[in-house]
Amino acid sequence: MHVFRVSIIYINGIGKILSNQNL
């Protein structure tokens, strides 16, 4: 369960970086 939460946070961070790069 803990790993799942960390994974979501990690994916969210990657998504934000990709969004910033796209913009």
Tab-separated table of C-alpha atoms in Angstrom:
chain	number	residue	atom	x	y	z
A	1	MET	CA	0.000	0.000	0.000
A	2	HIS	CA	2.835	2.380	0.892
A	3	VAL	CA	4.615	1.632	-2.398
A	4	PHE	CA	1.384	2.355	-4.292
A	5	ARG	CA	1.105	5.818	-2.743
A	6	VAL	CA	4.759	6.595	-3.511
A	7	SER	CA	4.238	5.434	-7.105
A	8	ILE	CA	1.284	7.806	-7.541
A	9	ILE	CA	3.306	10.736	-6.185
A	10	TYR	CA	6.242	9.822	-8.437
A	11	ILE	CA	3.994	9.555	-11.526
A	12	ASN	CA	2.397	12.890	-10.636
A	13	GLY	CA	5.813	14.520	-10.408
A	14	ILE	CA	6.883	13.090	-13.778
A	15	GLY	CA	3.619	14.302	-15.326
A	16	LYS	CA	4.208	17.810	-14.015
A	17	ILE	CA	7.745	17.877	-15.427
A	18	LEU	CA	6.509	16.630	-18.812
A	19	SER	CA	3.748	19.262	-18.800
A	20	ASN	CA	6.281	21.996	-18.043
A	21	GLN	CA	8.575	20.761	-20.849
A	22	ASN	CA	5.658	20.634	-23.309
A	23	LEU	CA	4.641	24.201	-22.416
